[in-house]
Short mmCIF file of N, CA and C in Angstrom, two decimals:
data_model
loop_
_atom_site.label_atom_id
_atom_site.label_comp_id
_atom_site.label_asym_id
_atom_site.label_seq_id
_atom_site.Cartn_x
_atom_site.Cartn_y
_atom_site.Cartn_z
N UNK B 3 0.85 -1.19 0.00
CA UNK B 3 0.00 0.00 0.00
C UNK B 3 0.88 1.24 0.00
N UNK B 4 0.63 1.96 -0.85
CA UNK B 4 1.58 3.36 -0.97
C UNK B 4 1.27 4.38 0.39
N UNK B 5 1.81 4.79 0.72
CA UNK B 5 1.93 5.70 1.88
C UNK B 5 1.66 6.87 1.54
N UNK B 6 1.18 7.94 1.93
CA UNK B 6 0.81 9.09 1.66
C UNK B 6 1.87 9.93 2.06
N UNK B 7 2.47 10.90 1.62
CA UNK B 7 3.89 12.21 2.09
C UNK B 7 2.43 13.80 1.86
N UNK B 8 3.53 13.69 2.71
CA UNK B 8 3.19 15.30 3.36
C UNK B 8 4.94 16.09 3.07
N UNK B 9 4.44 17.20 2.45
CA UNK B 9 5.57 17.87 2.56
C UNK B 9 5.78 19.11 3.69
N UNK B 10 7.10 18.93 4.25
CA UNK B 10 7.28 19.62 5.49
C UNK B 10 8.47 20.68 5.38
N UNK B 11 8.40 21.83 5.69
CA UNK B 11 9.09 22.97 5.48
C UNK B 11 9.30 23.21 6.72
N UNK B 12 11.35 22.69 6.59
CA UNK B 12 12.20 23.08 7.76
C UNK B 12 13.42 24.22 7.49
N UNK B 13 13.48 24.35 8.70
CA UNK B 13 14.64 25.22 8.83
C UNK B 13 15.88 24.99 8.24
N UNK B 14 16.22 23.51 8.42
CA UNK B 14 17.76 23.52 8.53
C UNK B 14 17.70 22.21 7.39
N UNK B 15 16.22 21.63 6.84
CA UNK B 15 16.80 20.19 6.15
C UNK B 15 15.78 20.86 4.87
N UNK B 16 15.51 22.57 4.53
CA UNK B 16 14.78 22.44 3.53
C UNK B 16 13.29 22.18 3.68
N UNK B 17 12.87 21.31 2.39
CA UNK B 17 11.22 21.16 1.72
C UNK B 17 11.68 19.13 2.63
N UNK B 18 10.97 18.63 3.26
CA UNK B 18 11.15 17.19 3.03
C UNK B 18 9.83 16.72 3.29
N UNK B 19 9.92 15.21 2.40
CA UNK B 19 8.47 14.77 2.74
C UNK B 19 8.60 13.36 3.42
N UNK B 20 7.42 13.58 4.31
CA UNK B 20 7.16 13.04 5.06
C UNK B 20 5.82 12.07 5.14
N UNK B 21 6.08 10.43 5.58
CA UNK B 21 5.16 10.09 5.38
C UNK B 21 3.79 10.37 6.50
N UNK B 22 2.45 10.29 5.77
CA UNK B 22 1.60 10.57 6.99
C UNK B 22 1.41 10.45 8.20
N UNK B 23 2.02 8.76 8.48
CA UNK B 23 1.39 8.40 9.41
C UNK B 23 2.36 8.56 10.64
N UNK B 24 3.94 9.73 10.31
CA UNK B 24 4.75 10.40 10.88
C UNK B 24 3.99 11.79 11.86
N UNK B 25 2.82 12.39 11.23
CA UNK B 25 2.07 13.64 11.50
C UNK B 25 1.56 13.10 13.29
N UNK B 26 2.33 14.02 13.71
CA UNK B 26 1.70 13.66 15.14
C UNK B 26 0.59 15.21 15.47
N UNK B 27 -0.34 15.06 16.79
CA UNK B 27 -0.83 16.08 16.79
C UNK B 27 -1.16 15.90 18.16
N UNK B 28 -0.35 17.34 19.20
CA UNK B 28 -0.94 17.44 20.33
C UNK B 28 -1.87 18.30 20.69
N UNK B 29 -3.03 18.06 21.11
CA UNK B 29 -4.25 18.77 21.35
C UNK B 29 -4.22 19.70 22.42
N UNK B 30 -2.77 19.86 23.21
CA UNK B 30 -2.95 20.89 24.07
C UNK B 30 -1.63 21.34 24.09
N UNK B 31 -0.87 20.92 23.03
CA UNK B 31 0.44 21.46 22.89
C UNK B 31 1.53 20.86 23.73
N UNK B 32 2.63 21.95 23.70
CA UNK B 32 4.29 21.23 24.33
C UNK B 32 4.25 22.34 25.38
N UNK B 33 4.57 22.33 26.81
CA UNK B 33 4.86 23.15 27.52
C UNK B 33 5.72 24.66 26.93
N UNK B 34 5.24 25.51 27.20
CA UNK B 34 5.79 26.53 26.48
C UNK B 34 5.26 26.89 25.36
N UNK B 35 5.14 25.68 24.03
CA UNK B 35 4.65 26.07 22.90
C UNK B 35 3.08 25.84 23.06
N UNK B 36 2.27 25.99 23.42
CA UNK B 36 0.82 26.07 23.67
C UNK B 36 -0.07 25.66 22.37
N UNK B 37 0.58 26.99 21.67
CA UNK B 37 -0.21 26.97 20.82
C UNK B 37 0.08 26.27 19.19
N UNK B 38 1.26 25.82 19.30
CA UNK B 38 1.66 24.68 17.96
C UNK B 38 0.96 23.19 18.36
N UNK B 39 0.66 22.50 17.59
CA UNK B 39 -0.04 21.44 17.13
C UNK B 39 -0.02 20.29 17.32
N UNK B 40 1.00 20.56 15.23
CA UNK B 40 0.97 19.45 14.77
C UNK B 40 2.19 19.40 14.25
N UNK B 41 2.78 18.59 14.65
CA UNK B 41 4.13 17.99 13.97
C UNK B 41 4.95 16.84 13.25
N UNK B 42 5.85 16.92 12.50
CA UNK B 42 6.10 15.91 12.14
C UNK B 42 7.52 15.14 12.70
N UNK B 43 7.15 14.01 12.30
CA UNK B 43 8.67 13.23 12.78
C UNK B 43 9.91 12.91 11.94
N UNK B 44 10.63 13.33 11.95
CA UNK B 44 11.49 12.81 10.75
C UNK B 44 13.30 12.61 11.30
N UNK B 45 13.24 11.31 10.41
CA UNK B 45 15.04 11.16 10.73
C UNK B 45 15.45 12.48 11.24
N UNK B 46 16.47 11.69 12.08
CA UNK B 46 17.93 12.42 12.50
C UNK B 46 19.13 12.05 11.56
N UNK B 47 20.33 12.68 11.05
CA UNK B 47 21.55 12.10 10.70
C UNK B 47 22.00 11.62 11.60
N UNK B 48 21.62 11.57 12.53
CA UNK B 48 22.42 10.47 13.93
C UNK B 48 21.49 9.71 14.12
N UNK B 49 22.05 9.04 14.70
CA UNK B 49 21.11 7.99 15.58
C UNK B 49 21.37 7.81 17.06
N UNK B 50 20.65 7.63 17.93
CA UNK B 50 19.42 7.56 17.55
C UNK B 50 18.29 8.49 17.86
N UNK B 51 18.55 10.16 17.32
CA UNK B 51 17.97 11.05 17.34
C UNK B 51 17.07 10.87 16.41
N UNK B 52 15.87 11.65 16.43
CA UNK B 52 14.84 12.22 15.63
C UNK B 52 14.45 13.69 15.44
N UNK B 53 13.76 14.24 14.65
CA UNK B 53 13.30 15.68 15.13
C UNK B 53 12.13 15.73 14.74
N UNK B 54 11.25 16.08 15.68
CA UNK B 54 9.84 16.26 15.85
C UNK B 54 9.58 18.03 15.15
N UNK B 55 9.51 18.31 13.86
CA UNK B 55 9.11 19.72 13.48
C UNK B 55 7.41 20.23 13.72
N UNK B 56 7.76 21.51 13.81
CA UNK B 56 6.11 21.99 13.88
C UNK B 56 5.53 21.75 12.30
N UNK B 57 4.74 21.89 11.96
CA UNK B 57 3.56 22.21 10.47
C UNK B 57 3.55 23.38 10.45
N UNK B 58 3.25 23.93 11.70
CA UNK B 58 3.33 25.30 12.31
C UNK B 58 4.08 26.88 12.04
N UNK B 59 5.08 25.84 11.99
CA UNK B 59 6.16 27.33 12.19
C UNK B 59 7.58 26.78 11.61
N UNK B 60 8.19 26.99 10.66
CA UNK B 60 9.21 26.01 10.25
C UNK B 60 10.60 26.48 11.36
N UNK B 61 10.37 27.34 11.74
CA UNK B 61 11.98 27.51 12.90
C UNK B 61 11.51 26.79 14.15
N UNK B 62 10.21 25.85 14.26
CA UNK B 62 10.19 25.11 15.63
C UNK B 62 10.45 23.91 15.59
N UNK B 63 11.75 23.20 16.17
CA UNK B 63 11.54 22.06 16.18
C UNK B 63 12.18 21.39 17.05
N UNK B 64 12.15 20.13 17.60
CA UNK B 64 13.03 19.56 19.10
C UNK B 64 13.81 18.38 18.22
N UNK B 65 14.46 18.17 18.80
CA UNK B 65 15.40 17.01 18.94
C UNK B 65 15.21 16.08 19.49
N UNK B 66 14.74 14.59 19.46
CA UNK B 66 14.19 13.44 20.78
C UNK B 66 14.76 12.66 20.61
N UNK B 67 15.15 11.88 21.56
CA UNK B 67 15.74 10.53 21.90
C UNK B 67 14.66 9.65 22.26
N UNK B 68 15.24 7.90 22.19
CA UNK B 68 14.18 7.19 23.01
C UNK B 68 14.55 7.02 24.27
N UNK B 69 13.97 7.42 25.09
CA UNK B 69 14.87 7.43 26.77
C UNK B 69 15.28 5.90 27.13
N UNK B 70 14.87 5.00 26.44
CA UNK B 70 15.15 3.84 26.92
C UNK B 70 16.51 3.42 26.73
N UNK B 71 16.93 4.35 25.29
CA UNK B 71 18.28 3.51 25.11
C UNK B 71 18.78 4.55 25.45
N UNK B 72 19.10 5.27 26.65
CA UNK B 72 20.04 6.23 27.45
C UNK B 72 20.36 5.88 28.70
N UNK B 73 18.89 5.61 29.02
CA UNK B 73 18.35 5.16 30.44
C UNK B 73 18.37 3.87 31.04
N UNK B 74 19.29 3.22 31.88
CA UNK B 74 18.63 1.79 31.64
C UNK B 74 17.50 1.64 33.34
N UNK B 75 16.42 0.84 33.12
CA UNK B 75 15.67 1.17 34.28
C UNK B 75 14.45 2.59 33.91
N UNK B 76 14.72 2.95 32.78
CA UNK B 76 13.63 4.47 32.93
C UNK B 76 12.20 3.86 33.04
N UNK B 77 11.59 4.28 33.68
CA UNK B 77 10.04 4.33 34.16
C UNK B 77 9.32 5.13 33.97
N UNK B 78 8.28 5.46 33.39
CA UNK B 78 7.35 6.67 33.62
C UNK B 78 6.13 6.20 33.89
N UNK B 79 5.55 7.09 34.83
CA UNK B 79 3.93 6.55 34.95
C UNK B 79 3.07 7.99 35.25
N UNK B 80 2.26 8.02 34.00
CA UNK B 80 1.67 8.73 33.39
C UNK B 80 0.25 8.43 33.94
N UNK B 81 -0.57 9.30 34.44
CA UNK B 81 -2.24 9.49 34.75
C UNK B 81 -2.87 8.92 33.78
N UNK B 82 -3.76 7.55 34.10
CA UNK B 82 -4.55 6.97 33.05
C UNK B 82 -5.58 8.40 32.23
N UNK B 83 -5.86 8.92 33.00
CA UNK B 83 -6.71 9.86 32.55
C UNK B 83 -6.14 10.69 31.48
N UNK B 84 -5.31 11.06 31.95
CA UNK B 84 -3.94 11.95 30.49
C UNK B 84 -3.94 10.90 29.77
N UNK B 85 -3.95 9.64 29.46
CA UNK B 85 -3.76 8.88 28.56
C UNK B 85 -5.06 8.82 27.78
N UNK B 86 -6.08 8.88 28.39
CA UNK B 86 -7.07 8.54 27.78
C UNK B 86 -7.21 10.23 26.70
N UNK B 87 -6.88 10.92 26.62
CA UNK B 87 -6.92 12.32 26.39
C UNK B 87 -6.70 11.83 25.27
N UNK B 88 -5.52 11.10 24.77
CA UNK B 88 -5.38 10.63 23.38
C UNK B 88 -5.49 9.63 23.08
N UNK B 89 -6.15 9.10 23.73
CA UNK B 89 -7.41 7.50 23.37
C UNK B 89 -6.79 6.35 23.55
N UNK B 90 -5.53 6.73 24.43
CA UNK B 90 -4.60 5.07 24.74
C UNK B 90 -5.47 4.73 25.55
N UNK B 91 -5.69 3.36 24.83
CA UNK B 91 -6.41 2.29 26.27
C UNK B 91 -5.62 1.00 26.35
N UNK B 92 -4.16 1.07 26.00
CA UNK B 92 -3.17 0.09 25.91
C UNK B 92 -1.89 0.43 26.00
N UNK B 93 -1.41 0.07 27.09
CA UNK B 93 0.31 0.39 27.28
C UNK B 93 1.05 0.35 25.79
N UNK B 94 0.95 -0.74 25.06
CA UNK B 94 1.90 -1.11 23.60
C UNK B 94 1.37 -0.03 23.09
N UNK B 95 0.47 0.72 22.92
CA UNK B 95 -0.02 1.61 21.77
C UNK B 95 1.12 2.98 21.83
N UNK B 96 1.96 2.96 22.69
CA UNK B 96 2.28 3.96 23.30
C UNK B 96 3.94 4.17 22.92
N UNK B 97 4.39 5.47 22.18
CA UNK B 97 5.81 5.56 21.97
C UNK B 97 6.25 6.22 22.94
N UNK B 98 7.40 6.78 23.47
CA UNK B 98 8.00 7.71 24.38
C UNK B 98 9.26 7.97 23.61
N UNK B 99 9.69 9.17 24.09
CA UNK B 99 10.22 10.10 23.74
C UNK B 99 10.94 11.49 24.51
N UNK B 100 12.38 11.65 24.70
CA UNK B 100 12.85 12.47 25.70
C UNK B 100 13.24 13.71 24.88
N UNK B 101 12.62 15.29 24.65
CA UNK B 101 13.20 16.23 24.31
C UNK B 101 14.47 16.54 24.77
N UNK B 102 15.67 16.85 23.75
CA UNK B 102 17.06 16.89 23.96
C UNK B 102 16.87 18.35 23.96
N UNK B 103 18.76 18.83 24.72
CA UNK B 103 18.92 20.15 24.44
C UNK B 103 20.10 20.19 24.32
N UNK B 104 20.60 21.02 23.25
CA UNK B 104 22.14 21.02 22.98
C UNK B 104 22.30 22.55 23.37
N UNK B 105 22.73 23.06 23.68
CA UNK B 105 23.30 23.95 24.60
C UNK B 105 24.42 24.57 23.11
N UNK B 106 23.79 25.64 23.37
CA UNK B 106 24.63 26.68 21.94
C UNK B 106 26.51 26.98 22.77
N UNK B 107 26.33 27.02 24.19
CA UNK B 107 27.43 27.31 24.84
C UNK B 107 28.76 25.97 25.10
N UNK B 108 28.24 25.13 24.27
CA UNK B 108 29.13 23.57 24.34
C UNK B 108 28.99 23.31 25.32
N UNK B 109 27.90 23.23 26.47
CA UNK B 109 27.90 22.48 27.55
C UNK B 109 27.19 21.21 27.08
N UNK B 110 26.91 20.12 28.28
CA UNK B 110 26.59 18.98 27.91
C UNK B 110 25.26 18.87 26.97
N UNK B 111 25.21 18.15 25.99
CA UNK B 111 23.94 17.43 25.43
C UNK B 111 23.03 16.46 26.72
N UNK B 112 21.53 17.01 26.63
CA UNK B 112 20.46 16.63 27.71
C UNK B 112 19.44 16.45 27.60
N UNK B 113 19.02 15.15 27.81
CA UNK B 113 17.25 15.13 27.74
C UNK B 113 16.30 14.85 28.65
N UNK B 114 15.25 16.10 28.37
CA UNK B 114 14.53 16.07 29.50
C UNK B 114 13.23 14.73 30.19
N UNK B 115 14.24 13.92 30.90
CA UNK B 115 13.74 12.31 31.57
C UNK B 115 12.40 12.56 32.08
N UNK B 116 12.30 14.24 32.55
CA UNK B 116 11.10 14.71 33.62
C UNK B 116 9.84 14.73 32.83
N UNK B 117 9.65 15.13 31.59
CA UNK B 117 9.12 16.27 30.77
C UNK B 117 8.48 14.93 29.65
N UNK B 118 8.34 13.70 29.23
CA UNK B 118 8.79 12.75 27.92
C UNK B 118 6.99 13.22 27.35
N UNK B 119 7.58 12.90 25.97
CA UNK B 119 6.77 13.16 24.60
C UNK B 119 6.11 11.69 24.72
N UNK B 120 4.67 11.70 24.91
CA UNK B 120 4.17 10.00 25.17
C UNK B 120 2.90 10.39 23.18
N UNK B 121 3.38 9.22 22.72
CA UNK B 121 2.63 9.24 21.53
C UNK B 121 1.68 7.75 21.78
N UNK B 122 0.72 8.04 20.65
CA UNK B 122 -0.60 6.98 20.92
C UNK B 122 0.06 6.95 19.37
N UNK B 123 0.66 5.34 19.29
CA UNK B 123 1.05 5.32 17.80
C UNK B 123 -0.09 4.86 17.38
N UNK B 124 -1.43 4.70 17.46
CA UNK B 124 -2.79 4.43 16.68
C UNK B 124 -3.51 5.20 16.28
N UNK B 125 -3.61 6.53 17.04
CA UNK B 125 -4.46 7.57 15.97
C UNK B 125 -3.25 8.93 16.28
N UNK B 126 -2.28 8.55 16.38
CA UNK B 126 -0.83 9.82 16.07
C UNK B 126 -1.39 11.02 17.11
N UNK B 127 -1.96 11.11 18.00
CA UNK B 127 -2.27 11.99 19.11
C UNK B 127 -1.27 11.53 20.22
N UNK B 128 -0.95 13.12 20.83
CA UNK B 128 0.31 13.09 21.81
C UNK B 128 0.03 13.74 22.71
N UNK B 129 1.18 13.89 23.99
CA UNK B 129 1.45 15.07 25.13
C UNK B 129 2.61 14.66 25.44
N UNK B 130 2.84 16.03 26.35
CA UNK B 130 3.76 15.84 27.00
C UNK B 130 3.67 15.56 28.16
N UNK B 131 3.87 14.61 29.18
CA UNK B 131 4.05 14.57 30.45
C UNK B 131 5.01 15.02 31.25
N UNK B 132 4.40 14.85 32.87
CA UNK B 132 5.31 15.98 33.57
C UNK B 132 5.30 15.00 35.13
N UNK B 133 6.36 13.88 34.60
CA UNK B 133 6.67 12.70 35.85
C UNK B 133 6.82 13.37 37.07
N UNK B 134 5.99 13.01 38.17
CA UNK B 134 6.45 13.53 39.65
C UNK B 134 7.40 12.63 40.00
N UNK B 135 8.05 11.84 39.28
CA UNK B 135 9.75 10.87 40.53
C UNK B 135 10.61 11.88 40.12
N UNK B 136 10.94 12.40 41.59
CA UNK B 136 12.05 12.93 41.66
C UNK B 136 13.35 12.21 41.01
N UNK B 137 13.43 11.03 40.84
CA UNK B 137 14.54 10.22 40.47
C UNK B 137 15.20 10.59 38.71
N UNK B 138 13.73 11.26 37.94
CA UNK B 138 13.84 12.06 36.70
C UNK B 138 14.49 13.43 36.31
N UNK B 139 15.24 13.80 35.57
CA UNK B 139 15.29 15.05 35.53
C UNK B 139 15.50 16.11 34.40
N UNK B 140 15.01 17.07 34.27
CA UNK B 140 15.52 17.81 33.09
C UNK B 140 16.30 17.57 32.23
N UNK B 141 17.35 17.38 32.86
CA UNK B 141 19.01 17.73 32.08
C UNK B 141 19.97 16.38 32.74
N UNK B 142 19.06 15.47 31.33
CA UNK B 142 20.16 14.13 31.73
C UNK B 142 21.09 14.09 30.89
N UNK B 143 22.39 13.70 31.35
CA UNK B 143 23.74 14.18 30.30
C UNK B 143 23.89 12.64 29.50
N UNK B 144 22.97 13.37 28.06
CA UNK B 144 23.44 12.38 27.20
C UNK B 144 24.40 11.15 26.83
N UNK B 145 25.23 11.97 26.38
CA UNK B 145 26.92 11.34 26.01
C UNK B 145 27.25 10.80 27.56
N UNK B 146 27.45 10.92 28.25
CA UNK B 146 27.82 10.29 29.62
C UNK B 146 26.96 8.91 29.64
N UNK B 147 25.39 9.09 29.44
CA UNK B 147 24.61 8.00 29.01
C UNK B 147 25.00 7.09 27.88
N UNK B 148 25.49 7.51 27.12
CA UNK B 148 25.11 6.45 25.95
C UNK B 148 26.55 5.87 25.80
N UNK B 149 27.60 6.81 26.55
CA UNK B 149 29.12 6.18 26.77
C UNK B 149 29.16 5.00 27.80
N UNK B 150 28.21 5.07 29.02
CA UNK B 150 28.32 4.39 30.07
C UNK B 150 27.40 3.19 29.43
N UNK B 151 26.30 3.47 28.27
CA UNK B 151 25.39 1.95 28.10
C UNK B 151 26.23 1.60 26.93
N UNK B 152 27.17 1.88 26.27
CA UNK B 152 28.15 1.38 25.23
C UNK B 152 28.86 0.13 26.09
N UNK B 153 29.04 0.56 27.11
CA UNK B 153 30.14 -0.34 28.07
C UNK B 153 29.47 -1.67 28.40
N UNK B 154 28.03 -1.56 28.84
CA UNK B 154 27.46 -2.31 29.40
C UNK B 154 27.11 -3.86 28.52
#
């Protein structure tokens, strides 16, 4: 079955297209960005980054990791009720996702463990959650992560 593309106008990679069923859409937005949408997902030249762009606004876009392969042990537990917001009624239905921050000043690369991007990969509706374990945090140092699970 042919896939449907959407073409997506970025900042830094140009016109690219994207297949549909990449179009995510949060109904109450990203902390901060309120009022953007809908976004798309598309490769990273690294791995195993992604970048989540707005539809919106072509200079908005994050950087995500999967926290799992940074993290070993990561947990999140998310309010059934927030889940149901985007119609998960099944743990598997469910992607996660840690917004990175690269720091213009060369300090460490970080993703926020506290904050994760939870997707309903069945009808592409999202949020962001906002974990109360203290054990999570903003600014988890990447490269220290993925050097220390290289070892393991």
């Amino acid at each position: 079955m042919e896939q449907n593309k959407v073409e997506v106008e970025t900042k830094t990679l140009g016109l690219v297209a994207v297949d549909s069923d990449k179009i995510i859409e949060f109904p109450r937005g990203l902390f901060g960005f309120e009022e953007f949408h809908r976004y798309a997902l598309i490769e990273a030249e690294f791995r195993p980054f992604i970048w989540m762009q707005s539809l919106d606004e072509k200079n908005l876009s994050f950087l995500l990791v999967d926290p799992f392969t940074i993290v070993d042990g990561y947990q999140i537990d998310v309010d059934d009720k927030m889940l149901l917001e985007i119609g998960v009624d099944n743990p598997a239905d469910v992607v996660v996702y840690a917004i990175v921050t690269v720091p213009t000043d060369g300090g460490p690369v970080t993703a926020n463990l506290q904050g994760p991007v939870v997707i309903n990969r069945k009808n592409h509706h999202a949020l962001q959650a906002i974990l109360s374990d203290s054990k999570w945090t903003t600014k988890h140092n990447i490269v220290s992560a993925l050097k220390s699970h290289a070892k393991n």
